[in-house]
Amino acid sequence: MGLIRAALASKPVASLTSPHSIDHYLEHVHPMWTVTQVRARVVEVVRETGVASTVVLRPNGAWRGFRAGQHVEFGVEVEGKRRVRVFSVSSSEKRAGRTFSVSVKAHPDGYVSQYLHHELKPGTLVHLSQADGEFVLPRTLPDHVLLLSGGSGITPVMAMLRTLRDAKPGTPRPQVTFLHYARSREDEMFTAELDALVEEAGLGRVVRVYTREPEPGAELTGRFTAEHLQQLGVDPATTLTYACGPAGLIASVRDAYEAAGAADQLRVEYFKVPSVDLDAADATGTLTFEDSAVSADNSGATILEQAESAGLSPRYGCRMGVCNTCAVKKNHGAVRHVITGEVAANTDETVKICVQVPVGDVSMAL
Amino acid sequence: MSHYRTKHAPIEPLSASNHNKAPQPLVGPDTDRRATIGTDLMSYEQLEEFGRELDTVRQRVLDDLGQADADYIRRVIKLRNAFEVLGRIGLFMPFFWPAFVAGILLLGVAKILENMEIGHNVMHGQYDWMNDPLVNGQKYEWDNVAPAQEWKHGHNYMHHTYTNIHGMDRDIGYNMFRIDAEQPWYPSHRFNLPLAFVLMLLFEWGVMYHGVELDEYLAGRMDKAEFQGRKKRAMRKIRRQLVKDYVAFPVLSLALVPFTSWWTPVLVLAGTFVANVIRNIWTFLIIFCGHFPAEVETFKEEEAQNETRGQWYLRQLLGSANISGSKPFHVLTGNLSYQIEHHLFPDIPARRYGDVSADVHRLVEKYDLRYNTGRLSKQLWSVASQLHQLSKKPDDPYKIGNSPESKALRRAKREAEAERRAQEQAAAH
């Protein structure tokens, strides 16, 4: 943080602007001049595949940087409403200049990912969080590292691979095995760069498996099995492994590592495409109260009622959607307004829990 | 990884929160008895229809919210920021009196905009849909000595849910004035008008004191921990407001003393004080005109028990009064000059109230209801004469709070309640 930012974030300045933060004033002078709110401009949008793109961002001085493997909240304003999703950073930590990138596969029903892929223009203002996440390489690197991914799970491990590639010459570098599963070559992100890395000496091996359209003479075929590791000569017990991908892939990898007695070498991050069945007459999914570490099957009642029956006592007032006392942050998941029937599916949005029922899995900051 | 389980759940469209019933504490002991609000004006079927029609109006606005609303509130915030910065600069120039006076006025207007069109409306959650943390109802804190948390409880919940119900809405006369003939008269009410004048000058302090709810604590209806918390939050907020207005900026102006005179910081402090008083006077006038003109109706708890959504809407309509005026006037009142529309739809952005009032007028005509509106002078006159009329000791001894008759009545009520409890306990054994 620069000297000016540090001064603006200081207590004497806060006492002059109280009860507001200095950002309440600065953002109206220039949207990028905020002191604590992380903001960025889109520099470039690169099409990776037919449905995936990489967004290059230039953050303002409030950004404290990231470590490869971390993710960031990405918010864009459309029609006055900020839509927020969480995306993995895909660029190298060692990238020159003040830019970084996130890579996103457009989900057919995903408003933000579709918007990103089709409409996002250079120059657009993006509201970010600080980078966050424990899925990062250790400070002292081991001798062997396996980066395993499936589908769009490639993004955080791609950031790791790029970071390892860009390490200063002379610094100790582990032997990297990069194993990626994609449906087909067309469906794969970063193809050209990965092709180049296959040739790069001294980094390790880059292997891709196309599960639906295998290339003739491919080393490995089909979905992940423990044999794939054997064929690549990877010993789970001595290889620090980072795996990211759909929940099914992660489950198989976990089973393989547990069978090999190497569960402590495995770091995972997985994603699940939220399945929201709006027409379902029955309540589905799990309602999680994140802050209290309590979860319960969705009963179909309002979130407030479900929280109360789970033993929580959230603040509430009118219980009819008027007074806003019960408004609380929804981390993720879709909820339906019981009066209007409107569905809200944003990450990190505030909802009145007395008039919202969960639709599928929902996580609340309660 | 969670797996999906399916089981039967009672999701029926529009019914899952029992939305068409009364808010929880308004459910009466006999749940079959229907609320009587509005039954002199409409049938129950009409009341239901009235509620549905207003729901439709609300939904139409919600569906239409977008960039224009976001741009509007940001424009108002920008204007407020500019006024505040210019105002503070003007206050630093007491050696040039036109700039100094303009500074006072600009800071006063900045505080009015902040408290009314921005603070009050943002804290209602009117802009929560934008998902912007800087205009989020849960996070916003306003430029006023009353802490947001207590104000939101007393205002958004108590006042907006139980609007004008005696014994539930603490805003009827603020425990200070006799503003409704249903309120019992006490000798202190002789000073209705002079007290109102003093409150006008100190209004933000009155709002803060009202939010601490000392009376609730002393009456044993609030536990000590809750009261201590309220007191602590109030003290912290007071400290911050006082430090900003009366320490930090005057200290900053010390830098000008070598070029001007020793009294520059004193005038900065005095000018800021006047700006705060300007804001107090304005907010007091607007708020008193919203609910206290003579024709505004109040309700008894028994009438409102088990009310439907239509009846809730009707209570809001009958319990509020509008002030007519120009567009800048509406902005300066935070669009609370559309008090009726605000009470019907407290959580839609206030800039929409003007449009919505056309729909409300249509429904008022359809059901032949009353719509209380008038110019500021008319509404103020009505409030003042109401305060004056009701300050006089009534002839009816039952309207005098500490008359032997009233005391006997309260004792009889207490005893009846105790007997009922004893019988219930005996029946339980």
CSV table of C-alpha atoms in Angstrom, one decimal, chain B:
chain,number,residue,atom,x,y,z
B,1,MET,CA,-19.8,-32.7,-1.0
B,2,SER,CA,-23.4,-32.8,-0.1
B,3,HIS,CA,-25.8,-35.0,-1.9
B,4,TYR,CA,-29.3,-34.1,-2.7
B,5,ARG,CA,-32.1,-35.5,-0.7
B,6,THR,CA,-35.7,-35.1,-1.6
B,7,LYS,CA,-38.5,-35.0,0.8
B,8,HIS,CA,-41.9,-33.5,0.9
B,9,ALA,CA,-41.9,-29.9,2.1
B,10,PRO,CA,-44.8,-27.5,2.4
B,11,ILE,CA,-43.8,-24.9,-0.2
B,12,GLU,CA,-46.9,-23.4,-1.5
B,13,PRO,CA,-46.7,-20.3,-3.6
B,14,LEU,CA,-47.0,-17.1,-1.6
B,15,SER,CA,-47.7,-18.8,1.7
B,16,ALA,CA,-44.5,-20.2,3.2
B,17,SER,CA,-44.0,-17.3,5.7
B,18,ASN,CA,-47.7,-16.9,6.5
B,19,HIS,CA,-47.2,-13.6,5.0
B,20,ASN,CA,-50.9,-12.8,4.8
B,21,LYS,CA,-51.1,-13.0,8.6
B,22,ALA,CA,-50.1,-10.5,11.2
B,23,PRO,CA,-46.4,-10.1,12.3
B,24,GLN,CA,-45.8,-12.5,15.2
B,25,PRO,CA,-46.4,-10.3,18.3
B,26,LEU,CA,-49.6,-9.1,16.8
B,27,VAL,CA,-51.2,-12.5,16.8
B,28,GLY,CA,-54.1,-12.2,19.3
B,29,PRO,CA,-54.9,-14.8,21.9
B,30,ASP,CA,-58.0,-15.9,19.9
B,31,THR,CA,-56.6,-16.7,16.5
B,32,ASP,CA,-60.1,-17.1,15.0
B,33,ARG,CA,-61.1,-13.5,15.7
B,34,ARG,CA,-60.4,-11.2,12.8
B,35,ALA,CA,-58.9,-7.7,13.1
B,36,THR,CA,-61.4,-4.9,12.8
B,37,ILE,CA,-59.2,-2.4,11.1
B,38,GLY,CA,-60.9,-0.9,8.1
B,39,THR,CA,-64.1,-2.9,8.5
B,40,ASP,CA,-66.1,0.4,8.7
B,41,LEU,CA,-64.7,1.3,5.3
B,42,MET,CA,-64.5,-2.0,3.4
B,43,SER,CA,-65.5,-5.7,3.5
B,44,TYR,CA,-63.0,-8.3,4.3
B,45,GLU,CA,-63.0,-9.4,0.6
B,46,GLN,CA,-62.3,-5.8,-0.4
B,47,LEU,CA,-59.5,-5.6,2.1
B,48,GLU,CA,-57.9,-8.7,0.6
B,49,GLU,CA,-58.2,-7.3,-2.9
B,50,PHE,CA,-56.8,-4.0,-1.7
B,51,GLY,CA,-53.8,-5.8,-0.3
B,52,ARG,CA,-53.3,-7.8,-3.5
B,53,GLU,CA,-53.5,-4.7,-5.6
B,54,LEU,CA,-50.8,-2.9,-3.5
B,55,ASP,CA,-48.6,-6.0,-3.7
B,56,THR,CA,-48.9,-5.8,-7.5
B,57,VAL,CA,-47.8,-2.1,-7.4
B,58,ARG,CA,-44.9,-3.0,-5.2
B,59,GLN,CA,-43.8,-5.9,-7.5
B,60,ARG,CA,-44.0,-3.7,-10.5
B,61,VAL,CA,-41.6,-1.2,-9.0
B,62,LEU,CA,-39.2,-4.0,-7.8
B,63,ASP,CA,-39.2,-5.5,-11.3
B,64,ASP,CA,-38.2,-2.2,-12.8
B,65,LEU,CA,-35.3,-1.3,-10.4
B,66,GLY,CA,-32.1,-0.8,-12.3
B,67,GLN,CA,-29.3,1.5,-13.4
B,68,ALA,CA,-31.4,4.7,-13.0
B,69,ASP,CA,-32.0,4.0,-9.3
B,70,ALA,CA,-28.4,3.2,-8.7
B,71,ASP,CA,-27.3,6.3,-10.5
B,72,TYR,CA,-29.7,8.4,-8.6
B,73,ILE,CA,-28.6,7.4,-5.1
B,74,ARG,CA,-24.9,7.8,-6.1
B,75,ARG,CA,-25.7,11.2,-7.6
B,76,VAL,CA,-27.3,12.3,-4.3
B,77,ILE,CA,-24.3,11.0,-2.4
B,78,LYS,CA,-22.0,12.9,-4.7
B,79,LEU,CA,-24.0,16.0,-4.2
B,80,ARG,CA,-23.9,15.6,-0.4
B,81,ASN,CA,-20.1,15.0,-0.5
B,82,ALA,CA,-19.6,18.2,-2.5
B,83,PHE,CA,-21.9,20.2,-0.2
B,84,GLU,CA,-20.1,18.9,2.9
B,85,VAL,CA,-16.6,19.6,1.5
B,86,LEU,CA,-17.6,23.1,0.3
B,87,GLY,CA,-19.4,23.7,3.5
B,88,ARG,CA,-16.4,22.8,5.7
B,89,ILE,CA,-14.2,25.0,3.5
B,90,GLY,CA,-16.7,27.9,3.9
B,91,LEU,CA,-16.6,27.4,7.7
B,92,PHE,CA,-12.9,27.8,7.6
B,93,MET,CA,-13.3,31.4,6.2
B,94,PRO,CA,-15.0,33.3,9.0
B,95,PHE,CA,-13.0,36.4,8.0
B,96,PHE,CA,-15.1,36.5,4.8
B,97,TRP,CA,-18.7,36.4,6.1
B,98,PRO,CA,-20.5,35.5,2.9
B,99,ALA,CA,-18.4,32.4,2.5
B,100,PHE,CA,-18.9,31.6,6.2
B,101,VAL,CA,-22.6,31.8,6.0
B,102,ALA,CA,-22.7,29.8,2.8
B,103,GLY,CA,-20.5,27.2,4.6
B,104,ILE,CA,-23.1,26.9,7.4
B,105,LEU,CA,-25.9,26.5,5.0
B,106,LEU,CA,-24.1,24.0,2.7
B,107,LEU,CA,-23.1,21.8,5.7
B,108,GLY,CA,-26.6,22.0,7.0
B,109,VAL,CA,-28.0,20.9,3.6
B,110,ALA,CA,-25.3,18.1,3.4
B,111,LYS,CA,-26.4,16.8,6.7
B,112,ILE,CA,-30.1,17.0,5.7
B,113,LEU,CA,-29.4,15.0,2.5
B,114,GLU,CA,-27.3,12.5,4.4
B,115,ASN,CA,-29.9,11.9,7.1
B,116,MET,CA,-33.0,11.9,4.9
B,117,GLU,CA,-32.6,10.9,1.3
B,118,ILE,CA,-29.4,8.8,1.9
B,119,GLY,CA,-29.3,7.6,5.6
B,120,HIS,CA,-32.9,6.9,6.3
B,121,ASN,CA,-33.6,5.3,3.0
B,122,VAL,CA,-30.4,3.2,2.8
B,123,MET,CA,-31.0,1.9,6.3
B,124,HIS,CA,-34.4,0.8,5.3
B,125,GLY,CA,-32.7,-1.5,2.9
B,126,GLN,CA,-34.0,0.3,-0.2
B,127,TYR,CA,-30.8,-0.1,-2.0
B,128,ASP,CA,-29.8,-3.6,-0.8
B,129,TRP,CA,-30.6,-5.0,-4.2
B,130,MET,CA,-27.6,-3.2,-5.6
B,131,ASN,CA,-25.3,-5.4,-3.6
B,132,ASP,CA,-23.0,-2.5,-3.0
B,133,PRO,CA,-21.5,-2.5,0.5
B,134,LEU,CA,-21.4,1.3,0.6
B,135,VAL,CA,-25.2,1.6,0.4
B,136,ASN,CA,-26.1,-1.5,2.3
B,137,GLY,CA,-28.8,-1.2,5.0
B,138,GLN,CA,-27.0,-3.5,7.4
B,139,LYS,CA,-23.7,-1.7,7.1
B,140,TYR,CA,-24.6,2.0,6.8
B,141,GLU,CA,-24.1,4.4,9.7
B,142,TRP,CA,-25.4,7.9,9.4
B,143,ASP,CA,-24.2,11.3,10.3
B,144,ASN,CA,-26.3,11.7,13.4
B,145,VAL,CA,-25.7,11.0,17.2
B,146,ALA,CA,-28.3,8.2,17.2
B,147,PRO,CA,-26.5,4.8,16.4
B,148,ALA,CA,-27.9,3.1,13.3
B,149,GLN,CA,-28.6,-0.2,15.2
B,150,GLU,CA,-31.0,1.2,17.8
B,151,TRP,CA,-32.6,3.6,15.3
B,152,LYS,CA,-33.3,0.7,12.9
B,153,HIS,CA,-34.9,-1.3,15.6
B,154,GLY,CA,-37.2,1.5,16.8
B,155,HIS,CA,-38.0,2.8,13.4
B,156,ASN,CA,-37.8,0.1,10.8
B,157,TYR,CA,-39.3,-2.6,13.1
B,158,MET,CA,-41.4,-1.0,15.9
B,159,HIS,CA,-42.6,2.1,14.0
B,160,HIS,CA,-43.0,0.6,10.6
B,161,THR,CA,-44.6,-2.7,11.6
B,162,TYR,CA,-46.9,-1.4,14.4
B,163,THR,CA,-47.5,2.0,13.0
B,164,ASN,CA,-49.8,4.1,15.1
B,165,ILE,CA,-50.8,1.3,17.5
B,166,HIS,CA,-51.1,2.6,21.0
B,167,GLY,CA,-48.7,0.9,23.4
B,168,MET,CA,-46.6,-0.7,20.5
B,169,ASP,CA,-45.4,2.2,18.2
B,170,ARG,CA,-43.2,4.2,20.5
B,171,ASP,CA,-43.2,7.0,18.0
B,172,ILE,CA,-46.7,8.2,19.0
B,173,GLY,CA,-45.7,11.4,20.7
B,174,TYR,CA,-42.2,10.0,21.5
B,175,ASN,CA,-43.3,9.4,25.2
B,176,MET,CA,-43.1,13.2,25.5
B,177,PHE,CA,-46.1,14.7,23.9
B,178,ARG,CA,-49.8,14.2,23.9
B,179,ILE,CA,-50.5,14.2,20.2
B,180,ASP,CA,-53.5,11.9,20.0
B,181,ALA,CA,-56.7,12.2,22.0
B,182,GLU,CA,-56.5,8.5,22.9
B,183,GLN,CA,-53.3,9.2,24.9
B,184,PRO,CA,-53.9,9.8,28.6
B,185,TRP,CA,-53.2,13.4,29.7
B,186,TYR,CA,-50.5,14.0,32.3
B,187,PRO,CA,-49.6,17.4,33.8
B,188,SER,CA,-46.4,17.5,31.8
B,189,HIS,CA,-48.4,17.7,28.6
B,190,ARG,CA,-49.3,21.3,29.5
B,191,PHE,CA,-45.9,22.1,28.0
B,192,ASN,CA,-46.5,20.3,24.8
B,193,LEU,CA,-45.7,23.3,22.6
B,194,PRO,CA,-42.6,24.7,24.4
B,195,LEU,CA,-41.2,21.1,24.8
B,196,ALA,CA,-41.8,20.5,21.1
B,197,PHE,CA,-39.9,23.7,20.3
B,198,VAL,CA,-36.9,22.6,22.4
B,199,LEU,CA,-37.0,19.1,20.9
B,200,MET,CA,-36.9,20.7,17.4
B,201,LEU,CA,-33.6,22.3,18.1
B,202,LEU,CA,-32.1,19.2,19.7
B,203,PHE,CA,-33.9,16.6,17.5
B,204,GLU,CA,-30.9,14.3,16.8
B,205,TRP,CA,-30.3,14.0,20.6
B,206,GLY,CA,-34.0,13.2,21.1
B,207,VAL,CA,-33.8,10.5,18.5
B,208,MET,CA,-30.7,9.1,20.2
B,209,TYR,CA,-32.3,9.2,23.7
B,210,HIS,CA,-35.5,7.6,22.3
B,211,GLY,CA,-33.4,4.7,20.9
B,212,VAL,CA,-31.7,4.0,24.2
B,213,GLU,CA,-35.2,3.2,25.6
B,214,LEU,CA,-34.4,4.1,29.2
B,215,ASP,CA,-38.1,4.0,30.0
B,216,GLU,CA,-38.4,0.4,28.9
B,217,TYR,CA,-35.4,-0.5,31.1
B,218,LEU,CA,-36.8,1.4,34.1
B,219,ALA,CA,-40.1,-0.3,33.6
B,220,GLY,CA,-38.4,-3.7,33.8
B,221,ARG,CA,-39.2,-4.7,30.2
B,222,MET,CA,-35.6,-4.7,29.0
B,223,ASP,CA,-32.8,-6.6,30.6
B,224,LYS,CA,-29.7,-4.9,31.9
B,225,ALA,CA,-27.2,-6.4,29.4
B,226,GLU,CA,-29.4,-5.1,26.5
B,227,PHE,CA,-29.7,-1.7,28.1
B,228,GLN,CA,-25.9,-1.5,28.8
B,229,GLY,CA,-25.2,-2.4,25.2
B,230,ARG,CA,-27.5,0.4,23.9
B,231,LYS,CA,-25.9,2.9,26.2
B,232,LYS,CA,-22.4,1.9,25.2
B,233,ARG,CA,-23.2,2.1,21.5
B,234,ALA,CA,-24.9,5.5,22.0
B,235,MET,CA,-21.9,6.8,23.9
B,236,ARG,CA,-19.5,5.6,21.2
B,237,LYS,CA,-21.5,7.2,18.5
B,238,ILE,CA,-21.8,10.5,20.4
B,239,ARG,CA,-18.1,10.6,21.0
B,240,ARG,CA,-17.3,10.1,17.3
B,241,GLN,CA,-19.8,12.7,16.2
B,242,LEU,CA,-18.6,15.2,18.8
B,243,VAL,CA,-14.9,14.6,18.0
B,244,LYS,CA,-15.5,15.1,14.3
B,245,ASP,CA,-17.7,18.2,14.4
B,246,TYR,CA,-16.4,20.0,17.5
B,247,VAL,CA,-12.8,18.8,17.9
B,248,ALA,CA,-11.2,17.5,14.7
B,249,PHE,CA,-12.3,20.3,12.3
B,250,PRO,CA,-11.7,23.2,14.8
B,251,VAL,CA,-8.3,21.7,15.5
B,252,LEU,CA,-7.6,21.6,11.8
B,253,SER,CA,-8.5,25.2,11.6
B,254,LEU,CA,-5.8,26.1,14.1
B,255,ALA,CA,-3.5,26.1,11.1
B,256,LEU,CA,-5.3,29.3,10.0
B,257,VAL,CA,-4.8,31.2,13.3
B,258,PRO,CA,-1.4,32.7,12.3
B,259,PHE,CA,-3.0,34.2,9.2
B,260,THR,CA,-6.3,35.2,10.7
B,261,SER,CA,-7.2,35.4,14.3
B,262,TRP,CA,-7.4,33.3,17.5
B,263,TRP,CA,-11.2,33.1,17.2
B,264,THR,CA,-11.2,31.2,13.8
B,265,PRO,CA,-11.5,27.7,15.5
B,266,VAL,CA,-14.2,29.0,17.8
B,267,LEU,CA,-16.3,30.2,14.8
B,268,VAL,CA,-15.7,26.9,13.0
B,269,LEU,CA,-17.1,25.1,16.0
B,270,ALA,CA,-20.0,27.6,16.3
B,271,GLY,CA,-20.8,27.4,12.6
B,272,THR,CA,-20.9,23.6,12.7
B,273,PHE,CA,-23.2,23.7,15.7
B,274,VAL,CA,-25.6,26.0,13.7
B,275,ALA,CA,-25.4,23.6,10.7
B,276,ASN,CA,-26.4,20.7,13.0
B,277,VAL,CA,-29.3,22.7,14.4
B,278,ILE,CA,-30.5,23.6,10.9
B,279,ARG,CA,-30.6,19.8,10.2
B,280,ASN,CA,-32.4,19.2,13.5
B,281,ILE,CA,-35.1,21.8,12.7
B,282,TRP,CA,-35.7,20.5,9.2
B,283,THR,CA,-35.9,16.8,10.1
B,284,PHE,CA,-38.1,17.5,13.1
B,285,LEU,CA,-40.6,19.5,11.0
B,286,ILE,CA,-40.8,16.8,8.3
B,287,ILE,CA,-41.1,13.9,10.7
B,288,PHE,CA,-43.8,15.6,12.8
B,289,CYS,CA,-45.8,16.4,9.7
B,290,GLY,CA,-45.7,12.8,8.6
B,291,HIS,CA,-47.8,11.3,11.5
B,292,PHE,CA,-49.1,14.0,13.8
B,293,PRO,CA,-51.5,16.1,11.8
B,294,ALA,CA,-55.0,16.1,13.3
B,295,GLU,CA,-56.8,13.7,10.9
B,296,VAL,CA,-54.2,10.9,11.1
B,297,GLU,CA,-55.7,7.9,12.7
B,298,THR,CA,-54.3,5.8,15.6
B,299,PHE,CA,-55.3,2.3,16.5
B,300,LYS,CA,-55.8,0.0,19.5
B,301,GLU,CA,-53.9,-3.2,19.8
B,302,GLU,CA,-57.2,-5.2,19.9
B,303,GLU,CA,-58.3,-3.8,16.6
B,304,ALA,CA,-55.1,-4.8,14.9
B,305,GLN,CA,-54.7,-8.3,16.3
B,306,ASN,CA,-54.7,-11.0,13.5
B,307,GLU,CA,-54.8,-8.3,10.8
B,308,THR,CA,-54.3,-9.3,7.2
B,309,ARG,CA,-51.9,-7.8,4.8
B,310,GLY,CA,-54.6,-5.6,3.3
B,311,GLN,CA,-55.5,-4.3,6.8
B,312,TRP,CA,-51.8,-3.7,7.5
B,313,TYR,CA,-51.6,-1.6,4.3
B,314,LEU,CA,-54.8,0.3,5.2
B,315,ARG,CA,-53.4,1.0,8.7
B,316,GLN,CA,-50.3,2.5,7.0
B,317,LEU,CA,-52.5,4.6,4.7
B,318,LEU,CA,-54.7,6.0,7.5
B,319,GLY,CA,-51.8,6.5,9.9
B,320,SER,CA,-49.7,8.7,7.6
B,321,ALA,CA,-49.8,12.2,6.0
B,322,ASN,CA,-48.1,13.6,3.0
B,323,ILE,CA,-46.7,17.0,2.3
B,324,SER,CA,-47.0,18.5,-1.2
B,325,GLY,CA,-44.2,20.4,-2.7
B,326,SER,CA,-41.6,20.8,-5.5
B,327,LYS,CA,-39.1,18.2,-6.6
B,328,PRO,CA,-36.1,19.7,-4.7
B,329,PHE,CA,-38.4,19.9,-1.6
B,330,HIS,CA,-39.1,16.2,-1.9
B,331,VAL,CA,-35.4,15.4,-2.2
B,332,LEU,CA,-34.6,17.4,0.9
B,333,THR,CA,-37.3,15.5,2.8
B,334,GLY,CA,-35.8,12.2,1.6
B,335,ASN,CA,-39.1,11.8,-0.2
B,336,LEU,CA,-40.7,11.4,3.2
B,337,SER,CA,-43.1,14.0,2.0
B,338,TYR,CA,-44.6,10.9,0.4
B,339,GLN,CA,-45.0,9.5,3.9
B,340,ILE,CA,-48.1,7.4,2.9
B,341,GLU,CA,-46.2,5.8,0.0
B,342,HIS,CA,-43.2,5.3,2.2
B,343,HIS,CA,-45.3,3.5,4.9
B,344,LEU,CA,-46.9,1.3,2.3
B,345,PHE,CA,-43.6,0.4,0.7
B,346,PRO,CA,-40.8,1.1,3.1
B,347,ASP,CA,-38.2,-0.9,1.2
B,348,ILE,CA,-38.6,0.4,-2.4
B,349,PRO,CA,-36.2,3.3,-3.4
B,350,ALA,CA,-37.8,6.5,-2.2
B,351,ARG,CA,-37.4,8.3,-5.6
B,352,ARG,CA,-40.2,6.0,-6.8
B,353,TYR,CA,-42.8,7.2,-4.3
B,354,GLY,CA,-43.8,10.1,-6.6
B,355,ASP,CA,-44.7,7.6,-9.4
B,356,VAL,CA,-46.3,5.1,-7.0
B,357,SER,CA,-48.6,7.8,-5.5
B,358,ALA,CA,-50.6,7.8,-8.8
B,359,ASP,CA,-51.4,4.1,-8.1
B,360,VAL,CA,-52.2,4.8,-4.5
B,361,HIS,CA,-54.5,7.6,-5.6
B,362,ARG,CA,-56.3,5.3,-8.0
B,363,LEU,CA,-56.9,2.8,-5.2
B,364,VAL,CA,-57.9,5.5,-2.7
B,365,GLU,CA,-60.6,6.6,-5.2
B,366,LYS,CA,-61.7,3.1,-6.0
B,367,TYR,CA,-62.3,2.2,-2.3
B,368,ASP,CA,-63.4,5.7,-1.3
B,369,LEU,CA,-60.6,6.1,1.3
B,370,ARG,CA,-59.0,9.2,2.8
B,371,TYR,CA,-55.6,10.4,1.6
B,372,ASN,CA,-54.1,13.0,3.9
B,373,THR,CA,-52.0,15.6,2.1
B,374,GLY,CA,-51.3,19.3,2.2
B,375,ARG,CA,-48.7,22.0,2.0
B,376,LEU,CA,-46.0,22.1,4.7
B,377,SER,CA,-47.7,25.2,6.3
B,378,LYS,CA,-51.1,23.5,6.5
B,379,GLN,CA,-49.7,20.3,8.0
B,380,LEU,CA,-47.5,22.2,10.4
B,381,TRP,CA,-50.4,24.3,11.6
B,382,SER,CA,-52.4,21.1,12.1
B,383,VAL,CA,-49.6,19.6,14.2
B,384,ALA,CA,-49.2,22.7,16.3
B,385,SER,CA,-52.9,23.2,17.0
B,386,GLN,CA,-53.2,19.5,17.8
B,387,LEU,CA,-50.3,19.8,20.3
B,388,HIS,CA,-51.9,22.9,21.7
B,389,GLN,CA,-55.5,21.4,22.0
B,390,LEU,CA,-54.3,18.2,23.6
B,391,SER,CA,-52.1,20.0,26.1
B,392,LYS,CA,-55.3,21.2,27.9
B,393,LYS,CA,-56.6,19.1,30.7
B,394,PRO,CA,-59.5,17.0,29.4
B,395,ASP,CA,-62.9,17.0,31.2
B,396,ASP,CA,-63.2,13.2,31.0
B,397,PRO,CA,-61.5,11.9,34.1
B,398,TYR,CA,-60.7,8.6,32.2
B,399,LYS,CA,-58.6,10.6,29.8
B,400,ILE,CA,-56.4,11.9,32.7
B,401,GLY,CA,-53.6,9.5,33.4
B,402,ASN,CA,-53.3,10.0,37.1
B,403,SER,CA,-57.0,10.6,38.0
B,404,PRO,CA,-58.5,8.3,40.6
B,405,GLU,CA,-60.8,6.9,37.9
B,406,SER,CA,-57.9,6.0,35.6
B,407,LYS,CA,-55.9,4.5,38.4
B,408,ALA,CA,-58.9,2.4,39.4
B,409,LEU,CA,-59.4,1.2,35.8
B,410,ARG,CA,-55.7,0.2,35.6
B,411,ARG,CA,-55.9,-1.6,38.9
B,412,ALA,CA,-59.0,-3.5,37.8
B,413,LYS,CA,-57.2,-4.5,34.5
B,414,ARG,CA,-54.2,-5.7,36.5
B,415,GLU,CA,-56.3,-7.7,38.8
B,416,ALA,CA,-58.3,-9.2,36.0
B,417,GLU,CA,-55.1,-10.2,34.3
B,418,ALA,CA,-53.7,-11.7,37.5
B,419,GLU,CA,-56.9,-13.7,38.1
B,420,ARG,CA,-56.8,-15.0,34.5
B,421,ARG,CA,-53.2,-16.2,35.0
B,422,ALA,CA,-54.1,-17.8,38.3
B,423,GLN,CA,-57.0,-19.6,36.7
B,424,GLU,CA,-54.8,-20.8,33.8
B,425,GLN,CA,-52.2,-22.1,36.3
B,426,ALA,CA,-54.9,-23.9,38.3
B,427,ALA,CA,-56.3,-25.4,35.1
B,428,ALA,CA,-52.8,-26.6,34.1
B,429,HIS,CA,-52.3,-28.4,37.5
